[in-house]
Tab-separated table of C-alpha atoms in Angstrom:
chain	number	residue	atom	x	y	z
Q	1	UNK	CA	0.000	0.000	0.000
Q	2	UNK	CA	1.189	3.519	-0.807
Q	3	UNK	CA	1.681	6.236	1.836
Q	4	UNK	CA	3.855	9.049	0.450
Q	5	UNK	CA	2.229	11.454	-2.013
Q	6	UNK	CA	4.874	13.363	-3.947
Q	7	UNK	CA	4.084	16.112	-6.492
Q	8	UNK	CA	5.129	13.775	-9.316
Q	9	UNK	CA	2.922	10.965	-8.000
Q	10	UNK	CA	-0.034	13.315	-7.628
Q	11	UNK	CA	0.407	14.565	-11.185
Q	12	UNK	CA	0.452	10.967	-12.445
Q	13	UNK	CA	-2.713	10.099	-10.503
Q	14	UNK	CA	-4.474	13.143	-11.965
Q	15	UNK	CA	-3.544	12.231	-15.530
Q	16	UNK	CA	-6.660	11.619	-17.679
Q	17	UNK	CA	-7.279	7.950	-18.447
Q	18	UNK	CA	-9.572	6.074	-20.831
Q	19	UNK	CA	-12.972	5.797	-19.156
Q	20	UNK	CA	-13.542	4.378	-16.611
Q	21	UNK	CA	-10.968	5.282	-13.960
Q	22	UNK	CA	-12.485	3.825	-10.781
Q	23	UNK	CA	-11.924	5.302	-7.327
Q	24	UNK	CA	-13.104	3.333	-4.290
Q	25	UNK	CA	-12.928	5.110	-0.922
Q	26	UNK	CA	-13.743	3.652	2.471
Q	27	UNK	CA	-12.990	4.579	6.079
Q	28	UNK	CA	-10.844	2.137	8.056
Q	29	UNK	CA	-10.044	1.810	11.738
Q	30	UNK	CA	-6.867	1.342	13.756
Q	31	UNK	CA	-8.592	-0.469	16.631
Q	32	UNK	CA	-11.429	-2.846	17.391
Q	33	UNK	CA	-14.378	-3.235	17.491
Q	34	UNK	CA	-14.790	-1.464	14.141
Q	35	UNK	CA	-11.458	-2.667	12.763
Q	36	UNK	CA	-12.806	-6.204	12.318
Q	37	UNK	CA	-15.606	-4.872	10.095
Q	38	UNK	CA	-13.286	-3.104	7.679
Q	39	UNK	CA	-12.639	-6.148	5.477
Q	40	UNK	CA	-16.365	-6.747	4.967
Q	41	UNK	CA	-16.983	-3.061	4.218
Q	42	UNK	CA	-14.121	-2.997	1.733
Q	43	UNK	CA	-15.331	-6.100	-0.119
Q	44	UNK	CA	-18.800	-4.569	-0.332
Q	45	UNK	CA	-17.415	-1.346	-1.792
Q	46	UNK	CA	-15.414	-3.218	-4.434
Q	47	UNK	CA	-18.549	-5.240	-5.268
Q	48	UNK	CA	-20.446	-1.956	-5.656
Q	49	UNK	CA	-17.762	-0.675	-8.026
Q	50	UNK	CA	-18.139	-3.820	-10.139
Q	51	UNK	CA	-21.930	-3.408	-10.125
Q	52	UNK	CA	-21.593	0.134	-11.445
Q	53	UNK	CA	-19.180	-1.066	-14.129
Q	54	UNK	CA	-21.679	-3.740	-15.168
Q	55	UNK	CA	-24.529	-1.242	-15.331
Q	56	UNK	CA	-22.633	1.399	-17.320
Q	57	UNK	CA	-23.379	1.084	-21.066
Q	58	UNK	CA	-20.348	3.267	-21.878
Q	59	UNK	CA	-17.975	0.504	-20.675
Q	60	UNK	CA	-17.174	-2.280	-23.122
Q	61	UNK	CA	-17.138	-5.904	-22.009
Q	62	UNK	CA	-13.360	-6.183	-22.462
Q	63	UNK	CA	-12.605	-3.022	-20.501
Q	64	UNK	CA	-15.085	-3.973	-17.794
Q	65	UNK	CA	-13.309	-7.309	-17.303
Q	66	UNK	CA	-9.888	-5.649	-17.273
Q	67	UNK	CA	-10.826	-3.026	-14.666
Q	68	UNK	CA	-12.666	-5.602	-12.535
Q	69	UNK	CA	-9.562	-7.800	-12.571
Q	70	UNK	CA	-7.467	-4.902	-11.323
Q	71	UNK	CA	-10.012	-4.168	-8.597
Q	72	UNK	CA	-9.646	-7.767	-7.418
Q	73	UNK	CA	-5.850	-7.525	-7.499
Q	74	UNK	CA	-5.953	-4.291	-5.502
Q	75	UNK	CA	-8.270	-5.884	-2.950
Q	76	UNK	CA	-5.861	-8.807	-2.530
Q	77	UNK	CA	-3.010	-6.368	-1.823
Q	78	UNK	CA	-4.788	-4.520	0.982
Q	79	UNK	CA	-3.179	-5.101	4.375
Q	80	UNK	CA	-5.555	-4.025	7.127
Q	81	UNK	CA	-3.227	-5.238	9.877
Q	82	UNK	CA	-1.720	-1.762	10.025
Q	83	UNK	CA	-4.796	0.128	8.863
Q	84	UNK	CA	-4.935	3.883	9.321
Q	85	UNK	CA	-8.100	5.989	9.029
Q	86	UNK	CA	-8.968	5.654	5.370
Q	87	UNK	CA	-8.290	3.624	2.254
Q	88	UNK	CA	-8.379	4.459	-1.458
Q	89	UNK	CA	-8.284	1.984	-4.315
Q	90	UNK	CA	-7.680	3.266	-7.832
Q	91	UNK	CA	-8.219	0.977	-10.804
Q	92	UNK	CA	-8.257	1.545	-14.543
Q	93	UNK	CA	-7.424	-0.428	-17.632
Q	94	UNK	CA	-4.016	-2.028	-17.085
Q	95	UNK	CA	-3.331	-0.551	-13.641
Q	96	UNK	CA	-4.300	-0.266	-9.986
Q	97	UNK	CA	-3.016	1.313	-6.769
Q	98	UNK	CA	-3.901	1.073	-3.076
Q	99	UNK	CA	-3.431	4.039	-0.740
Q	100	UNK	CA	-3.581	4.057	3.059
Q	101	UNK	CA	-4.639	7.427	4.505
Q	102	UNK	CA	-4.162	8.925	7.959
Q	103	UNK	CA	-7.492	10.752	7.648
Q	104	UNK	CA	-11.001	9.386	7.391
Q	105	UNK	CA	-12.767	9.401	4.028
Q	106	UNK	CA	-16.432	8.991	3.059
Q	107	UNK	CA	-17.623	5.727	1.531
Q	108	UNK	CA	-17.932	6.274	-2.181
Q	109	UNK	CA	-17.366	4.812	-5.621
Q	110	UNK	CA	-16.578	7.186	-8.482
Q	111	UNK	CA	-16.268	6.314	-12.178
Q	112	UNK	CA	-14.617	9.069	-14.190
Q	113	UNK	CA	-11.723	9.741	-16.546
Q	114	UNK	CA	-9.394	10.671	-13.644
Q	115	UNK	CA	-8.859	9.274	-10.161
Q	116	UNK	CA	-10.341	11.105	-7.169
Q	117	UNK	CA	-7.320	12.640	-5.419
Q	118	UNK	CA	-8.650	15.304	-3.077
Q	119	UNK	CA	-8.870	12.935	-0.105
Q	120	UNK	CA	-5.245	11.913	-0.605
Q	121	UNK	CA	-4.144	15.543	-0.742
Q	122	UNK	CA	-6.069	16.466	2.381
Q	123	UNK	CA	-4.821	13.431	4.303
Q	124	UNK	CA	-1.226	14.168	3.337
Q	125	UNK	CA	-1.540	17.780	4.481
Q	126	UNK	CA	-3.349	16.879	7.710
Q	127	UNK	CA	-0.662	14.307	8.493
Q	128	UNK	CA	1.960	17.077	8.643
Q	129	UNK	CA	4.663	14.785	7.216
Q	130	UNK	CA	8.310	15.450	7.994
Q	131	UNK	CA	11.719	13.886	7.501
Q	132	UNK	CA	14.246	12.920	10.156
Q	133	UNK	CA	17.878	12.441	9.181
Q	134	UNK	CA	19.766	10.596	11.935
Q	135	UNK	CA	23.550	10.763	11.832
Q	136	UNK	CA	26.474	8.897	13.324
Q	137	UNK	CA	30.066	8.602	12.156
Q	138	UNK	CA	29.291	5.424	10.220
Q	139	UNK	CA	25.610	5.634	9.299
Q	140	UNK	CA	22.955	8.074	8.067
Q	141	UNK	CA	19.362	6.880	8.406
Q	142	UNK	CA	16.288	8.547	6.947
Q	143	UNK	CA	12.967	8.365	8.804
Q	144	UNK	CA	9.520	9.185	7.418
Q	145	UNK	CA	7.506	10.947	10.123
Q	146	UNK	CA	3.812	11.660	10.597
Q	147	UNK	CA	1.314	12.590	13.300
Q	148	UNK	CA	1.996	9.730	15.686
Q	149	UNK	CA	4.915	7.628	14.454
Q	150	UNK	CA	7.992	7.322	12.272
Q	151	UNK	CA	9.112	4.550	9.938
Q	152	UNK	CA	12.461	4.019	8.284
Q	153	UNK	CA	12.603	5.173	4.668
Q	154	UNK	CA	14.739	2.901	2.504
Q	155	UNK	CA	15.011	4.902	-0.694
Q	156	UNK	CA	17.250	7.370	-2.537
Q	157	UNK	CA	20.376	5.647	-1.181
Q	158	UNK	CA	19.314	5.564	2.460
Q	159	UNK	CA	20.424	4.145	4.796
Q	160	UNK	CA	23.924	5.303	3.968
Q	161	UNK	CA	26.671	3.374	5.741
Q	162	UNK	CA	30.450	3.232	5.676
Q	163	UNK	CA	33.057	1.057	7.264
Q	164	UNK	CA	35.080	2.840	9.914
Q	165	UNK	CA	38.292	1.103	10.927
Q	166	UNK	CA	39.099	0.996	14.629
Q	167	UNK	CA	35.753	2.653	15.311
Q	168	UNK	CA	34.336	1.782	18.729
Q	169	UNK	CA	31.383	4.035	19.676
Q	170	UNK	CA	31.084	2.515	23.160
Q	171	UNK	CA	34.759	3.124	23.871
Q	172	UNK	CA	34.529	6.671	22.578
Q	173	UNK	CA	31.604	7.383	24.881
Q	174	UNK	CA	33.562	5.893	27.805
Q	175	UNK	CA	36.742	7.864	27.308
Q	176	UNK	CA	35.159	11.023	26.002
Q	177	UNK	CA	36.730	11.223	22.536
Q	178	UNK	CA	33.510	10.727	20.535
Q	179	UNK	CA	33.968	14.037	18.729
Q	180	UNK	CA	37.281	12.890	17.241
Q	181	UNK	CA	35.486	10.723	14.691
Q	182	UNK	CA	33.923	13.885	13.272
Q	183	UNK	CA	37.268	15.588	12.696
Q	184	UNK	CA	38.362	13.097	10.054
Q	185	UNK	CA	38.251	14.085	6.397
Q	186	UNK	CA	36.518	10.821	5.531
Q	187	UNK	CA	33.726	11.684	7.954
Q	188	UNK	CA	33.366	15.095	6.332
Q	189	UNK	CA	33.012	13.411	2.956
Q	190	UNK	CA	30.494	10.952	4.404
Q	191	UNK	CA	28.261	13.690	5.817
Q	192	UNK	CA	28.595	15.710	2.624
Q	193	UNK	CA	27.325	12.658	0.704
Q	194	UNK	CA	24.401	12.301	3.134
Q	195	UNK	CA	23.552	15.978	2.614
Q	196	UNK	CA	23.603	15.543	-1.180
Q	197	UNK	CA	21.290	12.547	-0.940
Q	198	UNK	CA	18.991	14.509	1.350
Q	199	UNK	CA	18.761	17.290	-1.217
Q	200	UNK	CA	17.348	14.769	-3.708
Q	201	UNK	CA	14.740	13.636	-1.190
Q	202	UNK	CA	13.700	17.211	-0.371
Q	203	UNK	CA	13.483	18.150	-4.023
Q	204	UNK	CA	11.128	15.254	-4.764
Q	205	UNK	CA	9.267	15.306	-1.427
Q	206	UNK	CA	9.537	18.781	0.139
Q	207	UNK	CA	8.654	18.790	3.839
Q	208	UNK	CA	10.156	19.947	7.181
Q	209	UNK	CA	13.445	18.288	8.118
Q	210	UNK	CA	14.819	17.387	11.552
Q	211	UNK	CA	18.390	16.191	11.991
Q	212	UNK	CA	19.471	14.124	14.976
Q	213	UNK	CA	22.958	13.165	16.048
Q	214	UNK	CA	25.782	13.975	18.471
Q	215	UNK	CA	26.525	17.727	18.712
Q	216	UNK	CA	29.797	17.196	16.836
Q	217	UNK	CA	27.946	15.581	13.938
Q	218	UNK	CA	25.381	18.385	13.757
Q	219	UNK	CA	28.126	21.029	13.802
Q	220	UNK	CA	30.044	19.294	11.019
Q	221	UNK	CA	26.905	18.873	8.906
Q	222	UNK	CA	26.252	22.605	9.196
Q	223	UNK	CA	29.778	23.211	7.975
Q	224	UNK	CA	29.811	20.867	4.975
Q	225	UNK	CA	26.123	20.644	4.050
Q	226	UNK	CA	23.771	22.890	2.116
Q	227	UNK	CA	20.422	21.088	1.726
Q	228	UNK	CA	20.174	20.620	5.492
Q	229	UNK	CA	20.918	24.253	6.409
Q	230	UNK	CA	17.329	25.027	7.350
Q	231	UNK	CA	16.766	21.838	9.349
Q	232	UNK	CA	15.840	21.753	13.030
Q	233	UNK	CA	18.708	20.224	15.014
Q	234	UNK	CA	17.921	17.669	17.715
Q	235	UNK	CA	21.113	16.811	19.664
Q	236	UNK	CA	20.548	13.122	20.339
Q	237	UNK	CA	23.037	10.410	19.436
Q	238	UNK	CA	22.413	6.754	18.728
Q	239	UNK	CA	19.319	7.154	16.554
Q	240	UNK	CA	21.053	6.309	13.273
Q	241	UNK	CA	21.168	2.744	14.629
Q	242	UNK	CA	17.925	3.116	16.603
Q	243	UNK	CA	14.415	1.750	16.327
Q	244	UNK	CA	11.378	3.681	15.035
Q	245	UNK	CA	10.043	3.875	18.587
Q	246	UNK	CA	13.281	5.296	20.002
Q	247	UNK	CA	13.388	7.890	17.221
Q	248	UNK	CA	9.749	8.831	17.801
Q	249	UNK	CA	10.245	9.260	21.547
Q	250	UNK	CA	13.263	11.498	20.921
Q	251	UNK	CA	11.575	13.651	18.304
Q	252	UNK	CA	8.073	13.791	19.785
Q	253	UNK	CA	8.679	16.698	22.227
Q	254	UNK	CA	10.188	18.752	19.401
Q	255	UNK	CA	7.239	18.004	17.095
Q	256	UNK	CA	4.739	18.910	19.808
Q	257	UNK	CA	6.513	22.216	20.452
Q	258	UNK	CA	6.468	23.007	16.735
Q	259	UNK	CA	2.755	22.132	16.565
Q	260	UNK	CA	1.940	24.552	19.404
Q	261	UNK	CA	3.905	27.300	17.655
Q	262	UNK	CA	2.033	26.562	14.440
Q	263	UNK	CA	-1.358	26.842	16.166
Q	264	UNK	CA	-0.390	30.094	17.893
Q	265	UNK	CA	0.833	31.567	14.600
Q	266	UNK	CA	-2.388	30.597	12.830
Q	267	UNK	CA	-4.525	32.103	15.595
Q	268	UNK	CA	-2.611	35.391	15.423
Q	269	UNK	CA	-2.913	35.505	11.629
Q	270	UNK	CA	-6.678	34.982	11.796
Q	271	UNK	CA	-7.098	37.687	14.443
Q	272	UNK	CA	-5.098	40.135	12.346
Q	273	UNK	CA	-7.220	39.250	9.313
Q	274	UNK	CA	-10.396	40.090	11.239
Q	275	UNK	CA	-9.127	43.605	11.843
Q	276	UNK	CA	-8.271	44.034	8.170
Q	277	UNK	CA	-11.532	42.518	6.935
Q	278	UNK	CA	-9.607	39.711	5.253
Q	279	UNK	CA	-11.207	36.991	7.373
Q	280	UNK	CA	-13.537	34.219	6.170
Q	281	UNK	CA	-15.136	31.308	8.006
Q	282	UNK	CA	-17.475	28.401	7.299
Q	283	UNK	CA	-17.520	25.986	4.385
Q	284	UNK	CA	-19.941	28.044	2.306
Q	285	UNK	CA	-17.838	31.213	2.306
Q	286	UNK	CA	-14.520	29.397	2.000
Q	287	UNK	CA	-15.753	27.082	-0.755
Q	288	UNK	CA	-16.483	30.099	-2.947
Q	289	UNK	CA	-13.301	31.928	-1.932
Q	290	UNK	CA	-11.216	28.829	-2.649
Q	291	UNK	CA	-12.713	28.470	-6.136
Q	292	UNK	CA	-11.922	32.150	-6.791
Q	293	UNK	CA	-8.317	31.673	-5.625
Q	294	UNK	CA	-8.746	34.256	-2.868
Q	295	UNK	CA	-7.556	32.195	0.125
Q	296	UNK	CA	-4.037	32.964	1.355
Q	297	UNK	CA	-4.147	30.919	4.576
Q	298	UNK	CA	-6.604	28.118	5.340
Q	299	UNK	CA	-6.967	26.740	8.865
Q	300	UNK	CA	-8.874	23.509	9.470
Q	301	UNK	CA	-9.515	21.717	12.751
Q	302	UNK	CA	-8.132	18.190	12.564
Q	303	UNK	CA	-11.384	16.242	12.800
Q	304	UNK	CA	-13.731	18.766	11.221
Q	305	UNK	CA	-16.168	17.191	8.796
Q	306	UNK	CA	-19.492	18.451	7.464
Q	307	UNK	CA	-21.918	17.134	4.844
Q	308	UNK	CA	-23.429	19.684	2.468
Q	309	UNK	CA	-25.423	19.962	-0.712
Q	310	UNK	CA	-24.695	22.354	-3.555
Q	311	UNK	CA	-27.661	24.720	-3.916
Q	312	UNK	CA	-26.165	26.532	-6.902
Q	313	UNK	CA	-24.808	29.780	-5.480
Q	314	UNK	CA	-24.132	28.434	-1.990
Q	315	UNK	CA	-23.856	25.285	0.129
Q	316	UNK	CA	-26.452	24.076	2.600
Q	317	UNK	CA	-26.179	21.442	5.319
Q	318	UNK	CA	-27.361	18.000	4.277
Q	319	UNK	CA	-27.657	14.439	5.488
Q	320	UNK	CA	-25.179	11.851	4.249
Q	321	UNK	CA	-28.111	9.814	2.872
Q	322	UNK	CA	-28.941	12.650	0.455
Q	323	UNK	CA	-27.948	11.431	-3.022
Q	324	UNK	CA	-26.569	14.877	-3.896
Q	325	UNK	CA	-24.648	15.336	-0.627
Q	326	UNK	CA	-20.921	16.036	-0.542
Q	327	UNK	CA	-19.309	14.428	2.490
Q	328	UNK	CA	-15.758	15.445	1.641
Q	329	UNK	CA	-16.336	19.153	0.976
Q	330	UNK	CA	-13.601	20.025	3.494
Q	331	UNK	CA	-11.085	17.926	1.561
Q	332	UNK	CA	-12.248	19.589	-1.648
Q	333	UNK	CA	-11.636	23.040	-0.155
Q	334	UNK	CA	-8.204	21.969	1.097
Q	335	UNK	CA	-7.180	20.661	-2.319
Q	336	UNK	CA	-8.480	23.741	-4.116
Q	337	UNK	CA	-6.622	26.070	-1.740
Q	338	UNK	CA	-3.380	24.160	-2.240
Q	339	UNK	CA	-3.886	24.326	-6.006
Q	340	UNK	CA	-4.037	28.127	-5.838
Q	341	UNK	CA	-0.939	28.451	-3.634
Q	342	UNK	CA	-2.572	28.880	-0.218
Q	343	UNK	CA	-0.857	27.884	3.008
Q	344	UNK	CA	-3.014	25.125	4.564
Q	345	UNK	CA	-2.661	24.387	8.281
Q	346	UNK	CA	-4.447	21.770	10.380
Q	347	UNK	CA	-4.916	22.723	14.040
Q	348	UNK	CA	-6.326	20.916	17.109
Q	349	UNK	CA	-10.091	20.616	17.495
Q	350	UNK	CA	-11.567	23.710	19.161
Q	351	UNK	CA	-8.618	25.941	18.270
Q	352	UNK	CA	-10.708	28.052	15.882
Q	353	UNK	CA	-13.422	28.876	18.410
Q	354	UNK	CA	-16.463	30.554	16.864
Q	355	UNK	CA	-15.211	29.789	13.354
Q	356	UNK	CA	-16.581	26.271	13.924
Q	357	UNK	CA	-13.950	24.167	12.300
Q	358	UNK	CA	-12.648	26.091	9.283
Q	359	UNK	CA	-11.411	29.651	8.710
Q	360	UNK	CA	-9.142	31.537	6.382
Q	361	UNK	CA	-7.218	34.682	5.559
Q	362	UNK	CA	-8.132	36.166	2.179
Q	363	UNK	CA	-5.768	37.711	-0.344
Q	364	UNK	CA	-8.211	40.491	-1.212
């Protein structure tokens, strides 16, 4: 299952395809009792997608069989053991993909000439992804971080390792000469190589970067590196050889501090916007402003969801059973704002007060 949505991957998913490109969305659960029902719900949604394919006169028999086969293959690849909060299956002629999302999605099946991507975009943004580069004298490890955990990223040359002769980290810690390993020219070259590799990662997947390691390693990286210049330093050794849990426990306080700063900054920006009459709130107002490209900053509470119906010139609240309802209007607003260059921030529930879940700063 896929987790990381890069700009190149998103562009590929949005590429027009011969009809039908099938998108199957379903919420999933991390814990029981609902977790055990996810497999049944998912099979039912795939069956519904096949039913719609069968009933669509615009789909030829050959293409229907091809897409249905890819739906079955995608279903067989789903691993709900480590389920997050949502799942997306994309299937078209000759291809399929399965995406696990750290944000809930509405149950829906969509047949179109493109895949439905707005839920992926919103989930990626809400997950506040970040990178962690952990350094030692003989290893550089890359970690992929999200809201509540990190996993090792084995790509783009990582982990990077080198053989260090007569290198004994435990002895160096005992006798106090750990910094000497970072005065060697070979170590400088090693960290410079790690920095170059990190630049490739950041170019393809731009996101905040944290660097962990002994103080001597962080100082040397600042001296020889360029891509990591703007990273947040976390002086903590041993994580290049550590476990995901040890890395998460070390980085968690830093992430939480950054999150509080982010929320405070968003709150101040919204208050300033009120005084300048650049403030907007509510899905109806922000839906229109987003379509007009007027939103400069969008703030969304993490679990805010609302179901609406398009009444033409505005949105009205609706029940999810309404055939014309739009359960993922918040995700649609998020995607539209990102498309027009807005800064989108997710904040804790209740942080927006009277704005009731969603607010923004307008450009004009």
